[in-house]
MMTF fields as JSON, N, C-alpha, C and O atoms, coordinates in Angstrom:
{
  "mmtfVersion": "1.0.0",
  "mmtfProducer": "UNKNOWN",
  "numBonds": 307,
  "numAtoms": 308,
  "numGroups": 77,
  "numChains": 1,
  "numModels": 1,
  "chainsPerModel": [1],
  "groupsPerChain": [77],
  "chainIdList": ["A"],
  "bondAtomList": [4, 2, 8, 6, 12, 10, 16, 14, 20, 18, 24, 22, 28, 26, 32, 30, 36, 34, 40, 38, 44, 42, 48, 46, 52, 50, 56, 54, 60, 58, 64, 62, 68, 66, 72, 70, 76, 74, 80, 78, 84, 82, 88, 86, 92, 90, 96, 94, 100, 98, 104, 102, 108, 106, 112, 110, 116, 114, 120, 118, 124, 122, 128, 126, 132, 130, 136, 134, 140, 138, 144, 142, 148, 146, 152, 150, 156, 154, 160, 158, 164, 162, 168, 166, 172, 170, 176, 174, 180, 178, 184, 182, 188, 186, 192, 190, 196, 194, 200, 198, 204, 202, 208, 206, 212, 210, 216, 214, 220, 218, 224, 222, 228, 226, 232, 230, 236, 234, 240, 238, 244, 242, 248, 246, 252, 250, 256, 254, 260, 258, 264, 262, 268, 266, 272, 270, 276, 274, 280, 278, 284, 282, 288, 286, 292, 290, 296, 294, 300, 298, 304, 302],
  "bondOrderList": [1, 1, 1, 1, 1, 1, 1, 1, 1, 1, 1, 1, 1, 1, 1, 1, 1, 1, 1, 1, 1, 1, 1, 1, 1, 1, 1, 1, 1, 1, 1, 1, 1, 1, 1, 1, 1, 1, 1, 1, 1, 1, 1, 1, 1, 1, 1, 1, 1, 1, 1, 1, 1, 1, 1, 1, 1, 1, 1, 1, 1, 1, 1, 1, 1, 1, 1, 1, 1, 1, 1, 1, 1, 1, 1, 1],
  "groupList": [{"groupName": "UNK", "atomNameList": ["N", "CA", "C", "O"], "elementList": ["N", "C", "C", "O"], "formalChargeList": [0, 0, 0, 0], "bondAtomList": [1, 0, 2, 1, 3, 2], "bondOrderList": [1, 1, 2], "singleLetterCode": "X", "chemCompType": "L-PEPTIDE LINKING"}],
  "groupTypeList": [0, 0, 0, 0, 0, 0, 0, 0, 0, 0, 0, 0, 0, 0, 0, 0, 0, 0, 0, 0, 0, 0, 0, 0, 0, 0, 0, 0, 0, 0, 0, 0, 0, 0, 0, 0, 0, 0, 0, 0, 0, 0, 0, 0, 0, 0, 0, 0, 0, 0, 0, 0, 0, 0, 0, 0, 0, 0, 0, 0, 0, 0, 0, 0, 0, 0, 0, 0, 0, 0, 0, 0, 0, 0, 0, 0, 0],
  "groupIdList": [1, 2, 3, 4, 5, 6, 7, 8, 9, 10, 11, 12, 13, 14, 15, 16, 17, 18, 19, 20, 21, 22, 23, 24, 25, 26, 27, 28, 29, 30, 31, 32, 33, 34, 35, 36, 37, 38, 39, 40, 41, 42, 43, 44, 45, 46, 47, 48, 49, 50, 51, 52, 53, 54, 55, 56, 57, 58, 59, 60, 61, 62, 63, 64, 65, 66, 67, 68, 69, 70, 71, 72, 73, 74, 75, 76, 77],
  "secStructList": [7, 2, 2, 2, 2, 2, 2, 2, 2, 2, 2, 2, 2, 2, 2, 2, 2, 2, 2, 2, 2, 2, 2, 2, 2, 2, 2, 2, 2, 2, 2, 2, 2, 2, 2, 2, 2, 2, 2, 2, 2, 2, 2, 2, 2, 2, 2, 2, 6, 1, 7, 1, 6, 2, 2, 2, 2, 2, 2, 2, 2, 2, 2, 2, 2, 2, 2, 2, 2, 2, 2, 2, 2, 2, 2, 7, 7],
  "xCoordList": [-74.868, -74.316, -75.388, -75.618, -76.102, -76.946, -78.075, -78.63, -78.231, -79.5, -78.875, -79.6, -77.653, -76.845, -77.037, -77.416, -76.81, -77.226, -78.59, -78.978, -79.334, -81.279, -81.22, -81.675, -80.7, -80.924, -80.765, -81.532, -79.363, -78.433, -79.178, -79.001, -79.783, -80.192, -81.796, -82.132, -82.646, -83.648, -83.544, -84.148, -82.209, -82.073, -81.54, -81.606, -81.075, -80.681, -82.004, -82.251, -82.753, -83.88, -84.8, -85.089, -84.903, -85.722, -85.03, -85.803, -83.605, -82.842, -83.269, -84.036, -82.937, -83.514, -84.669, -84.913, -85.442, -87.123, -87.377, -88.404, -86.953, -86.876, -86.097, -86.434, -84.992, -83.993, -85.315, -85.662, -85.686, -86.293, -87.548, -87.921, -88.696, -89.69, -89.394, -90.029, -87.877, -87.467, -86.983, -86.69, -86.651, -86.341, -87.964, -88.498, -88.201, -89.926, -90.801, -91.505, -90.469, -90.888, -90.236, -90.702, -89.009, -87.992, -88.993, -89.638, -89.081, -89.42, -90.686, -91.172, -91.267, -93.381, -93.057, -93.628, -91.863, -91.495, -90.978, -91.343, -90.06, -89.894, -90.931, -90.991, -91.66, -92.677, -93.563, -93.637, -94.27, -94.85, -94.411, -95.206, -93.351, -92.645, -92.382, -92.224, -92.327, -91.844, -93.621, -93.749, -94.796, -95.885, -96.387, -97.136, -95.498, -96.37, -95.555, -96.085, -94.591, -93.431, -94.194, -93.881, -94.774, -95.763, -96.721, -96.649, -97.762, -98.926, -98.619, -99.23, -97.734, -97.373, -96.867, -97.108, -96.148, -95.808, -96.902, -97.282, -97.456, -99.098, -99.957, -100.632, -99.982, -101.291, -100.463, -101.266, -99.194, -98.593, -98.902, -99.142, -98.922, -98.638, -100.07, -100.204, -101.239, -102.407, -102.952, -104.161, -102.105, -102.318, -101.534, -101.764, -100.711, -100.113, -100.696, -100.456, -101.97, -103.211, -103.855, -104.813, -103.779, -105.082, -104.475, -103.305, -105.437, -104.718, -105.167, -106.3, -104.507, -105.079, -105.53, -105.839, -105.663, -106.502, -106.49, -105.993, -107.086, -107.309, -106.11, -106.012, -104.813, -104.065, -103.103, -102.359, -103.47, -102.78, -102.993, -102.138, -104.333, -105.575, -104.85, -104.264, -105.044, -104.23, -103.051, -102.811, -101.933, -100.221, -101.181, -101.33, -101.502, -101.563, -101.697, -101.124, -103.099, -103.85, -102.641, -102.294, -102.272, -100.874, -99.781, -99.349, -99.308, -97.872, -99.149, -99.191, -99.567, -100.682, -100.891, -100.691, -101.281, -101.504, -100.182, -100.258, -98.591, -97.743, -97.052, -96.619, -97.05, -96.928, -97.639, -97.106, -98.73, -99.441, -99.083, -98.604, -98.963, -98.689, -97.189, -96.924, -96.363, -94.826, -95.332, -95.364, -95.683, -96.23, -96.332, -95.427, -97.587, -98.278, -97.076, -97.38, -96.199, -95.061, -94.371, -94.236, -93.63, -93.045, -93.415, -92.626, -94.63, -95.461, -94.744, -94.311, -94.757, -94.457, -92.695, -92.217, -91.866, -90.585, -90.095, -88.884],
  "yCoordList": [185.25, 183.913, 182.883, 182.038, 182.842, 182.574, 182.04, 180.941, 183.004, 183.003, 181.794, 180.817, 181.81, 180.962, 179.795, 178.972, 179.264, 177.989, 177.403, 176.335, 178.542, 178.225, 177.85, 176.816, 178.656, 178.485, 176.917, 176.015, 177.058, 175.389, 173.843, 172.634, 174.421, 173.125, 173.494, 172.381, 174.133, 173.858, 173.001, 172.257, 173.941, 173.368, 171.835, 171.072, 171.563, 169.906, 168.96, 167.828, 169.791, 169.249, 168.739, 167.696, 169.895, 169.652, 168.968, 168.386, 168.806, 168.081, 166.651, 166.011, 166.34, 165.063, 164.507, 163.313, 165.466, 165.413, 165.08, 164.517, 165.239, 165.209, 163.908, 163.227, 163.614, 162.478, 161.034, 160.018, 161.5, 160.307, 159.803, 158.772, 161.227, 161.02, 160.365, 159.322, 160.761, 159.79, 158.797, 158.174, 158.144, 156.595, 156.031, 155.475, 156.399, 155.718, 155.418, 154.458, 156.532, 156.289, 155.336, 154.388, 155.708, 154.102, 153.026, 152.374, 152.89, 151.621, 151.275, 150.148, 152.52, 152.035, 151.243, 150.202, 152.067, 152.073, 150.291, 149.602, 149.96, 148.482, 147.336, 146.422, 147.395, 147.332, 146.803, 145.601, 147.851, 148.019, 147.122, 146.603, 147.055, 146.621, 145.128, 144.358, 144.678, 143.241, 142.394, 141.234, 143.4, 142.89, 142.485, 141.575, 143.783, 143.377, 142.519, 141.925, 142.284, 141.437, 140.009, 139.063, 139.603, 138.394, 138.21, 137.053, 138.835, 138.976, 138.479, 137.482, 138.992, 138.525, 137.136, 136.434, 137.031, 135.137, 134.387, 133.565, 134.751, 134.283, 134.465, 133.527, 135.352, 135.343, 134.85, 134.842, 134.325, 133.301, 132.225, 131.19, 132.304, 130.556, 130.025, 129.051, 130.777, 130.437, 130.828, 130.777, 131.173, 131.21, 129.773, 129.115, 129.669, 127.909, 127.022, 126.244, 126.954, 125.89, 126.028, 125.255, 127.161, 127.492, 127.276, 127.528, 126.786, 127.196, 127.088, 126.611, 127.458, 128.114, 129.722, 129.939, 130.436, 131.458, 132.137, 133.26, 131.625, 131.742, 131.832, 132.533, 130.994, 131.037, 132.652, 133.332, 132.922, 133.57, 135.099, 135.934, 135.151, 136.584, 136.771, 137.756, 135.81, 135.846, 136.076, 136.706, 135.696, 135.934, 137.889, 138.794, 137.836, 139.557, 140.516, 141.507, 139.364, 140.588, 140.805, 141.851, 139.363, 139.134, 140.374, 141.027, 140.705, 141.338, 143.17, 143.971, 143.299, 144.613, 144.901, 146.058, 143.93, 144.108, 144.831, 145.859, 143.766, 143.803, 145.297, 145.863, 145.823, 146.957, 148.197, 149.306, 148.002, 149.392, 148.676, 149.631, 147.79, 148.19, 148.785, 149.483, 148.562, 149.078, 150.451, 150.908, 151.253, 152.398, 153.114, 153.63, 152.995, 152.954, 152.666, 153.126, 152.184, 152.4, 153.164, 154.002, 153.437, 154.48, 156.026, 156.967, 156.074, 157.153, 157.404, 158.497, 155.984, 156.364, 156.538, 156.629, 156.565, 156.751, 157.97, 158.185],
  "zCoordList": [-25.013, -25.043, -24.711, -25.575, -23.521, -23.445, -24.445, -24.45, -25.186, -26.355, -27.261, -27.45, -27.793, -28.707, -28.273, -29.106, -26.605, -26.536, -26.598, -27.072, -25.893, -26.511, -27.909, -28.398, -28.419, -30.091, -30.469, -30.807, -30.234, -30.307, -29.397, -29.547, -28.734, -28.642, -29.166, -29.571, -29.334, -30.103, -32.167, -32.939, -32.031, -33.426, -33.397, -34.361, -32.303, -32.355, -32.025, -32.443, -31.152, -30.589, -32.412, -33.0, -32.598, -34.013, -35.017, -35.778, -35.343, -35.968, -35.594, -36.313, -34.858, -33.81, -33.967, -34.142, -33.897, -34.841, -36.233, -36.611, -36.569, -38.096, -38.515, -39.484, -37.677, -37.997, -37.412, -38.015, -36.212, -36.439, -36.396, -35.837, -37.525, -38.351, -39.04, -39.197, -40.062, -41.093, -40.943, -41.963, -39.503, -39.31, -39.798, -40.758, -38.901, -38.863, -40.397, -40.71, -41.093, -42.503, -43.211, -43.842, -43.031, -43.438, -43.001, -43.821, -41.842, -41.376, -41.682, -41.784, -41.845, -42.564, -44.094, -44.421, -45.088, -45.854, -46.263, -47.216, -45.181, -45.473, -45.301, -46.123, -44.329, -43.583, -44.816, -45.072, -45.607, -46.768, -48.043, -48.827, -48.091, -49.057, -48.767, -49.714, -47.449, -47.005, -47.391, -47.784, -47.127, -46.992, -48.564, -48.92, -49.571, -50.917, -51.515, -52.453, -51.326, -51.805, -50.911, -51.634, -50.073, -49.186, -49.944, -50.36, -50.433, -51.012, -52.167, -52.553, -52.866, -53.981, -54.453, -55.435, -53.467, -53.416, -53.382, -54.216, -52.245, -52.069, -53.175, -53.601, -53.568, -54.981, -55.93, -56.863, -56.51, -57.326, -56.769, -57.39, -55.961, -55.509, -55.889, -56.63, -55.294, -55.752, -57.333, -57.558, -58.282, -59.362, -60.02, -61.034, -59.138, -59.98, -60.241, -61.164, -59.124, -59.083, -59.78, -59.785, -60.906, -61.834, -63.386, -63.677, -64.293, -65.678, -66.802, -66.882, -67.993, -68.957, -69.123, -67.952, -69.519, -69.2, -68.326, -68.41, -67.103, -65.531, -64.901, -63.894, -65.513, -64.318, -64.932, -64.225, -66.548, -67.188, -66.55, -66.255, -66.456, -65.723, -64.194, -63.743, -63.742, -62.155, -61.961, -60.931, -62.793, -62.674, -62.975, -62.155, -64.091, -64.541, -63.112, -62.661, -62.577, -61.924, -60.351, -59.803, -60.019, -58.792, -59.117, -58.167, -60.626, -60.396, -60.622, -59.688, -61.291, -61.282, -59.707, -59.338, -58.742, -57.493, -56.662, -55.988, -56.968, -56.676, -56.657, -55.653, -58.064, -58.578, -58.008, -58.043, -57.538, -56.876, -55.706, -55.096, -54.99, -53.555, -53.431, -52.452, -54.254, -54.39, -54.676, -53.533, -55.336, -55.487, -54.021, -53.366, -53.744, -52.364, -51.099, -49.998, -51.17, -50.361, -50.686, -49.795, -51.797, -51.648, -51.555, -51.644, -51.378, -50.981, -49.229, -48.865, -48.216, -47.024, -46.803, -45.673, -48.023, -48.006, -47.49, -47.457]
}
């Protein structure tokens, strides 16, 4: 009987572990996502000031940027 409760609480212990590695990744996860979703406003905003051409290269290179950092987060999901 004994052994059953060792068991039982190691397995909650590690349940527990695991539950909240995966909070934490959540949270790198939003974290990540709140920052490239920032960057991105930011490198539009400074592409508004530009134009022709230039401002056309910059929207590209802003959502290309946008896009791999969304990537790159959901790596920490």
């Amino acid at each position: 009987m004994r052994k059953n409760v060792v068991g039982l609480i190691i397995v909650g212990l590690t349940a527990f572990g695991f539950s909240a590695a995966s909070y934490a990744a959540s949270e790198e996860y939003k974290a990540a996502m709140k920052q490239a979703d920032a960057d991105y406003h930011t490198a539009k905003a400074h592409c508004k000031t530009l134009s022709g051409g230039e401002k056309d290269t910059c929207m590209k290179q802003a959502k290309a940027d946008h896009e791999s950092a969304e990537a790159q987060a959901k790596t920490k999901k």
